PDB file of C-alpha atoms in Angstrom:
ATOM      1  CA  MET A 459       0.116   0.240  -0.252  1.00 59.00           C
ATOM      2  CA  ASP A 460       1.960   3.511  -0.828  1.00 60.00           C
ATOM      3  CA  VAL A 461       2.390   5.511   2.407  1.00 52.00           C
ATOM      4  CA  GLN A 462       0.039   8.249   0.357  1.00 62.00           C
ATOM      5  CA  ALA A 463      -2.902   6.040   1.239  1.00 62.00           C
ATOM      6  CA  LEU A 464      -2.950   6.562   4.345  1.00 71.00           C
ATOM      7  CA  SER A 465      -4.009  10.320   3.889  1.00 75.00           C
ATOM      8  CA  GLY A 466      -6.550  12.162   2.402  1.00 78.00           C
ATOM      9  CA  GLY A 467      -9.599  11.009   4.569  1.00 82.00           C
ATOM     10  CA  PHE A 468     -11.731  14.011   7.725  1.00 83.00           C
ATOM     11  CA  ALA A 469      -9.632  16.367   9.262  1.00 87.00           C
ATOM     12  CA  ASP A 470     -12.243  16.451  12.116  1.00 88.00           C
ATOM     13  CA  THR A 471     -14.005  12.674  11.621  1.00 89.00           C
ATOM     14  CA  PRO A 472     -17.557  13.578  13.910  1.00 91.00           C
ATOM     15  CA  ARG A 473     -17.388  16.527  11.822  1.00 92.00           C
ATOM     16  CA  GLU A 474     -17.122  16.484   8.758  1.00 93.00           C
ATOM     17  CA  ALA A 475     -18.827  13.429   8.689  1.00 93.00           C
ATOM     18  CA  ALA A 476     -21.918  14.314   9.939  1.00 95.00           C
ATOM     19  CA  GLN A 477     -21.837  17.877   7.653  1.00 96.00           C
ATOM     20  CA  ALA A 478     -20.886  15.665   4.865  1.00 96.00           C
ATOM     21  CA  PHE A 479     -24.223  12.768   5.103  1.00 97.00           C
ATOM     22  CA  ARG A 480     -26.584  15.939   5.584  1.00 97.00           C
ATOM     23  CA  ALA A 481     -25.388  17.228   2.151  1.00 97.00           C
ATOM     24  CA  ALA A 482     -26.285  13.261   0.235  1.00 97.00           C
ATOM     25  CA  LEU A 483     -30.255  13.001   2.635  1.00 97.00           C
ATOM     26  CA  THR A 484     -30.774  16.454   1.537  1.00 97.00           C
ATOM     27  CA  ALA A 485     -29.491  16.603  -1.604  1.00 97.00           C
ATOM     28  CA  MET A 486     -31.470  13.047  -2.274  1.00 97.00           C
ATOM     29  CA  ALA A 487     -34.345  14.505  -0.806  1.00 97.00           C
ATOM     30  CA  ARG A 488     -34.582  17.134  -2.576  1.00 97.00           C
ATOM     31  CA  PRO A 489     -33.282  15.649  -6.447  1.00 97.00           C
ATOM     32  CA  GLY A 490     -31.783  18.649  -8.709  1.00 95.00           C
ATOM     33  CA  ARG A 491     -30.903  20.757  -5.664  1.00 96.00           C
ATOM     34  CA  ILE A 492     -26.494  21.066  -5.755  1.00 97.00           C
ATOM     35  CA  GLU A 493     -25.437  20.963  -2.545  1.00 97.00           C
ATOM     36  CA  ASP A 494     -21.278  21.617  -2.071  1.00 96.00           C
ATOM     37  CA  VAL A 495     -18.805  18.819   0.016  1.00 96.00           C
ATOM     38  CA  ALA A 496     -15.989  19.105   1.809  1.00 91.00           C
ATOM     39  CA  GLY A 497     -13.291  17.212   3.750  1.00 90.00           C
ATOM     40  CA  ALA A 498     -11.940  14.275   1.697  1.00 92.00           C
ATOM     41  CA  ARG A 499      -8.647  15.001   0.391  1.00 94.00           C
ATOM     42  CA  PRO A 500      -8.588  11.679  -2.300  1.00 95.00           C
ATOM     43  CA  PRO A 501      -6.577  10.344  -5.135  1.00 95.00           C
ATOM     44  CA  ALA A 502      -6.609  12.169  -8.639  1.00 93.00           C
ATOM     45  CA  PRO A 503      -8.417  12.506 -10.763  1.00 96.00           C
ATOM     46  CA  LEU A 504     -11.757  10.926  -8.747  1.00 97.00           C
ATOM     47  CA  SER A 505     -13.244  14.714  -7.287  1.00 97.00           C
ATOM     48  CA  VAL A 506     -13.283  15.746  -3.994  1.00 97.00           C
ATOM     49  CA  ALA A 507     -17.806  15.327  -3.538  1.00 98.00           C
ATOM     50  CA  ALA A 508     -17.095  12.050  -4.351  1.00 98.00           C
ATOM     51  CA  GLY A 509     -14.182  11.245  -2.178  1.00 97.00           C
ATOM     52  CA  THR A 510     -16.418  12.648  -0.091  1.00 97.00           C
ATOM     53  CA  LEU A 511     -19.018  10.292   0.101  1.00 97.00           C
ATOM     54  CA  LEU A 512     -17.151   7.399  -0.596  1.00 97.00           C
ATOM     55  CA  LEU A 513     -15.849   7.839   3.104  1.00 96.00           C
ATOM     56  CA  VAL A 514     -19.708   8.490   4.724  1.00 97.00           C
ATOM     57  CA  LEU A 515     -21.346   5.533   2.421  1.00 97.00           C
ATOM     58  CA  ALA A 516     -18.879   3.328   1.941  1.00 97.00           C
ATOM     59  CA  ASP A 517     -18.162   0.171   4.696  1.00 97.00           C
ATOM     60  CA  PRO A 518     -16.626  -3.403   4.383  1.00 98.00           C
ATOM     61  CA  ALA A 519     -20.384  -4.516   3.966  1.00 97.00           C
ATOM     62  CA  THR A 520     -21.069  -1.773   1.064  1.00 97.00           C
ATOM     63  CA  PRO A 521     -19.124  -3.699  -2.649  1.00 98.00           C
ATOM     64  CA  VAL A 522     -17.670  -0.577  -4.791  1.00 98.00           C
ATOM     65  CA  HIS A 523     -16.316  -0.781  -8.509  1.00 98.00           C
ATOM     66  CA  LEU A 524     -14.151   1.510  -9.527  1.00 98.00           C
ATOM     67  CA  ALA A 525     -14.810   2.676 -13.644  1.00 98.00           C
ATOM     68  CA  GLY A 526     -11.780   2.757 -16.325  1.00 97.00           C
ATOM     69  CA  PRO A 527      -9.382   5.348 -15.130  1.00 97.00           C
ATOM     70  CA  LEU A 528     -10.546   5.757 -11.507  1.00 97.00           C
ATOM     71  CA  ASP A 529      -9.171   2.055 -11.301  1.00 97.00           C
ATOM     72  CA  ARG A 530      -5.964   2.956 -10.345  1.00 96.00           C
ATOM     73  CA  PRO A 531      -4.004   1.177  -7.704  1.00 96.00           C
ATOM     74  CA  GLU A 532      -3.996   5.180  -5.180  1.00 95.00           C
ATOM     75  CA  ILE A 533      -7.491   5.072  -5.666  1.00 96.00           C
ATOM     76  CA  ARG A 534      -7.939   0.923  -5.549  1.00 96.00           C
ATOM     77  CA  ASP A 535      -5.868   2.177  -1.479  1.00 95.00           C
ATOM     78  CA  TRP A 536      -7.099   5.272  -0.248  1.00 96.00           C
ATOM     79  CA  LEU A 537     -10.938   3.599  -0.367  1.00 96.00           C
ATOM     80  CA  ARG A 538      -9.795  -0.243   1.275  1.00 95.00           C
ATOM     81  CA  PHE A 539      -8.217   2.076   4.001  1.00 95.00           C
ATOM     82  CA  HIS A 540     -10.439   4.613   5.178  1.00 95.00           C
ATOM     83  CA  THR A 541     -13.692   2.938   4.282  1.00 96.00           C
ATOM     84  CA  GLY A 542     -12.995  -1.390   4.637  1.00 96.00           C
ATOM     85  CA  ALA A 543     -15.164  -1.069   1.332  1.00 98.00           C
ATOM     86  CA  PRO A 544     -14.524  -3.974  -0.396  1.00 98.00           C
ATOM     87  CA  LEU A 545     -13.747  -3.761  -4.397  1.00 98.00           C
ATOM     88  CA  SER A 546     -16.945  -5.680  -7.017  1.00 97.00           C
ATOM     89  CA  ASP A 547     -18.121  -5.877 -10.948  1.00 98.00           C
ATOM     90  CA  ARG A 548     -20.677  -3.546 -11.658  1.00 98.00           C
ATOM     91  CA  ALA A 549     -22.577  -7.257 -10.537  1.00 97.00           C
ATOM     92  CA  GLY A 550     -22.093  -7.457  -7.042  1.00 97.00           C
ATOM     93  CA  ALA A 551     -21.547  -3.081  -6.325  1.00 98.00           C
ATOM     94  CA  VAL A 552     -23.967  -1.369  -4.176  1.00 98.00           C
ATOM     95  CA  PHE A 553     -21.715   1.753  -5.260  1.00 98.00           C
ATOM     96  CA  ALA A 554     -20.847   3.050  -8.768  1.00 98.00           C
ATOM     97  CA  VAL A 555     -18.053   5.240  -9.175  1.00 98.00           C
ATOM     98  CA  GLY A 556     -16.494   6.544 -12.785  1.00 98.00           C
ATOM     99  CA  ARG A 557     -17.229   8.744 -15.333  1.00 98.00           C
ATOM    100  CA  TRP A 558     -21.320   8.534 -17.598  1.00 98.00           C
ATOM    101  CA  ALA A 559     -19.024   6.461 -20.490  1.00 98.00           C
ATOM    102  CA  ASP A 560     -17.286   4.384 -18.000  1.00 98.00           C
ATOM    103  CA  LEU A 561     -20.272   3.420 -15.734  1.00 98.00           C
ATOM    104  CA  LEU A 562     -22.662   1.554 -18.791  1.00 97.00           C
ATOM    105  CA  PRO A 563     -24.547  -0.458 -19.399  1.00 97.00           C
ATOM    106  CA  LEU A 564     -26.503   0.609 -16.565  1.00 97.00           C
ATOM    107  CA  ASP A 565     -28.455  -2.802 -16.547  1.00 96.00           C
ATOM    108  CA  ALA A 566     -25.045  -4.270 -15.343  1.00 97.00           C
ATOM    109  CA  TYR A 567     -25.833  -3.292 -12.338  1.00 98.00           C
ATOM    110  CA  SER A 568     -28.766  -4.774  -9.534  1.00 97.00           C
ATOM    111  CA  LEU A 569     -31.393  -3.058  -9.868  1.00 97.00           C
ATOM    112  CA  GLY A 570     -33.045  -4.061  -6.984  1.00 96.00           C
ATOM    113  CA  THR A 571     -36.145  -7.083  -6.302  1.00 95.00           C
ATOM    114  CA  PRO A 572     -39.709  -7.087  -6.155  1.00 95.00           C
ATOM    115  CA  ASP A 573     -39.524  -8.450  -2.963  1.00 96.00           C
ATOM    116  CA  TYR A 574     -36.443  -6.232  -1.439  1.00 96.00           C
ATOM    117  CA  PRO A 575     -35.888  -2.264  -4.271  1.00 95.00           C
ATOM    118  CA  ASP A 576     -33.818  -1.024  -1.778  1.00 93.00           C
ATOM    119  CA  ARG A 577     -31.296  -4.214  -2.621  1.00 95.00           C
ATOM    120  CA  SER A 578     -30.083  -1.667  -6.375  1.00 97.00           C
ATOM    121  CA  ALA A 579     -26.919  -0.360  -6.721  1.00 98.00           C
ATOM    122  CA  THR A 580     -25.996   3.400  -6.583  1.00 98.00           C
ATOM    123  CA  LEU A 581     -24.182   5.113  -8.623  1.00 98.00           C
ATOM    124  CA  ILE A 582     -21.802   8.318  -8.099  1.00 98.00           C
ATOM    125  CA  VAL A 583     -21.322   8.982 -11.883  1.00 98.00           C
ATOM    126  CA  GLU A 584     -18.597  11.883 -11.835  1.00 98.00           C
ATOM    127  CA  MET A 585     -19.395  15.384 -14.056  1.00 98.00           C
ATOM    128  CA  ASP A 586     -16.966  18.121 -15.942  1.00 97.00           C
ATOM    129  CA  ALA A 587     -19.176  20.588 -14.316  1.00 96.00           C
ATOM    130  CA  LEU A 588     -22.731  20.030 -12.151  1.00 96.00           C
ATOM    131  CA  ASP A 589     -25.135  23.457 -12.756  1.00 95.00           C
ATOM    132  CA  ALA A 590     -29.255  23.600 -12.457  1.00 94.00           C
ATOM    133  CA  THR A 591     -29.984  23.954 -15.832  1.00 93.00           C
ATOM    134  CA  GLY A 592     -30.101  20.876 -18.313  1.00 91.00           C
ATOM    135  CA  ALA A 593     -33.239  18.556 -18.029  1.00 96.00           C
ATOM    136  CA  ARG A 594     -36.541  19.766 -15.867  1.00 96.00           C
ATOM    137  CA  LEU A 595     -36.816  16.900 -12.729  1.00 97.00           C
ATOM    138  CA  THR A 596     -39.705  16.653 -10.760  1.00 96.00           C
ATOM    139  CA  GLY A 597     -41.608  14.809  -8.317  1.00 96.00           C
ATOM    140  CA  PRO A 598     -40.936  13.061  -4.816  1.00 96.00           C
ATOM    141  CA  GLY A 599     -39.057  16.490  -3.434  1.00 95.00           C
ATOM    142  CA  ILE A 600     -39.740  18.617  -6.012  1.00 95.00           C
ATOM    143  CA  GLU A 601     -42.026  21.524  -4.578  1.00 94.00           C
ATOM    144  CA  THR A 602     -42.865  22.450  -8.520  1.00 95.00           C
ATOM    145  CA  SER A 603     -39.532  21.880 -10.453  1.00 95.00           C
ATOM    146  CA  HIS A 604     -35.526  21.633 -10.869  1.00 94.00           C
ATOM    147  CA  GLY A 605     -33.090  22.410 -13.685  1.00 95.00           C
ATOM    148  CA  LEU A 606     -29.855  20.095 -13.718  1.00 97.00           C
ATOM    149  CA  SER A 607     -26.974  19.410 -16.296  1.00 96.00           C
ATOM    150  CA  LEU A 608     -27.773  14.973 -17.293  1.00 97.00           C
ATOM    151  CA  PRO A 609     -25.468  13.656 -18.843  1.00 96.00           C
ATOM    152  CA  GLU A 610     -28.182  12.352 -20.839  1.00 96.00           C
ATOM    153  CA  ILE A 611     -32.232  11.956 -20.516  1.00 96.00           C
ATOM    154  CA  SER A 612     -33.580   7.973 -21.980  1.00 97.00           C
ATOM    155  CA  ALA A 613     -31.585   6.187 -19.184  1.00 97.00           C
ATOM    156  CA  PHE A 614     -32.725   8.034 -16.469  1.00 97.00           C
ATOM    157  CA  ARG A 615     -36.194   8.093 -18.461  1.00 97.00           C
ATOM    158  CA  ALA A 616     -36.278   4.133 -18.135  1.00 97.00           C
ATOM    159  CA  ASN A 617     -35.074   4.226 -14.516  1.00 97.00           C
ATOM    160  CA  ARG A 618     -38.024   5.741 -14.252  1.00 97.00           C
ATOM    161  CA  ALA A 619     -39.863   4.068 -15.924  1.00 96.00           C
ATOM    162  CA  ARG A 620     -38.857   1.004 -13.908  1.00 96.00           C
ATOM    163  CA  PHE A 621     -39.579   1.866 -10.579  1.00 96.00           C
ATOM    164  CA  PRO A 622     -39.849   1.229  -7.527  1.00 96.00           C
ATOM    165  CA  LEU A 623     -36.678  -0.650  -8.551  1.00 97.00           C
ATOM    166  CA  GLY A 624     -33.779   0.652 -10.305  1.00 97.00           C
ATOM    167  CA  LEU A 625     -30.909   2.760 -10.355  1.00 98.00           C
ATOM    168  CA  ASP A 626     -30.003   5.688  -7.974  1.00 98.00           C
ATOM    169  CA  PHE A 627     -27.401   8.328  -9.327  1.00 98.00           C
ATOM    170  CA  PHE A 628     -24.677  11.419  -7.625  1.00 98.00           C
ATOM    171  CA  PHE A 629     -23.824  13.612  -9.420  1.00 98.00           C
ATOM    172  CA  THR A 630     -19.958  14.772  -8.687  1.00 98.00           C
ATOM    173  CA  ALA A 631     -18.090  18.128  -9.290  1.00 98.00           C
ATOM    174  CA  GLY A 632     -15.154  19.927  -7.892  1.00 97.00           C
ATOM    175  CA  VAL A 633     -16.685  19.954  -4.429  1.00 97.00           C
ATOM    176  CA  ARG A 634     -20.814  19.848  -5.592  1.00 98.00           C
ATOM    177  CA  LEU A 635     -22.995  17.296  -5.243  1.00 98.00           C
ATOM    178  CA  ALA A 636     -25.909  16.333  -6.184  1.00 98.00           C
ATOM    179  CA  ALA A 637     -28.617  13.434  -6.363  1.00 98.00           C
ATOM    180  CA  LEU A 638     -31.729  12.019  -8.417  1.00 98.00           C
ATOM    181  CA  PRO A 639     -33.288   9.049  -7.169  1.00 98.00           C
ATOM    182  CA  ARG A 640     -35.056   6.299  -9.870  1.00 97.00           C
ATOM    183  CA  SER A 641     -38.568   7.697  -7.542  1.00 97.00           C
ATOM    184  CA  THR A 642     -38.028  11.354 -10.049  1.00 97.00           C
ATOM    185  CA  HIS A 643     -39.221  11.425 -13.741  1.00 97.00           C
ATOM    186  CA  VAL A 644     -36.857  13.372 -15.756  1.00 97.00           C
ATOM    187  CA  GLU A 645     -37.431  15.171 -19.038  1.00 96.00           C
ATOM    188  CA  ALA A 646     -36.166  17.362 -22.023  1.00 93.00           C
ATOM    189  CA  VAL A 647     -36.506  21.070 -21.914  1.00 86.00           C
TER     190      VAL A 647
END
């Protein structure tokens, strides 16, 4: 294990983890709302927001899939040291992190079962930018509508059609994150 893997976690774990967890919950409860998070200093090219999410959501019981260029020794070591999360293929992942193209195909992840729809994967999609413009989001947790820059529309519409099965998504860029639960309706503007 590289010595650099031992650094980059929270400096003040109780406070920073609580703040980051609250931001993640708020983002999921209010789809399209962009939150700022801080605390993690993961190895590049993993963003601060994605690293912070992994620090508060991943643990030894939550297999993580690292997609594309994120599947590198320094990120694997950092993740294992700070969370204890085992690495996984797509099918066994509880969380997957990567750029949109690297995370595809979405059908390779667990979508849950009719008896246990909560046993689906959550994808953390690394983006170049995250803005409150683009696709129109409506549904639970949204008073009227929200805008959110998404990598595409059709995949999220197909995901919503599977409800209560389907995937949940976090989008991260730098220190920003937003969420898109499977219950959200997505429309092109």
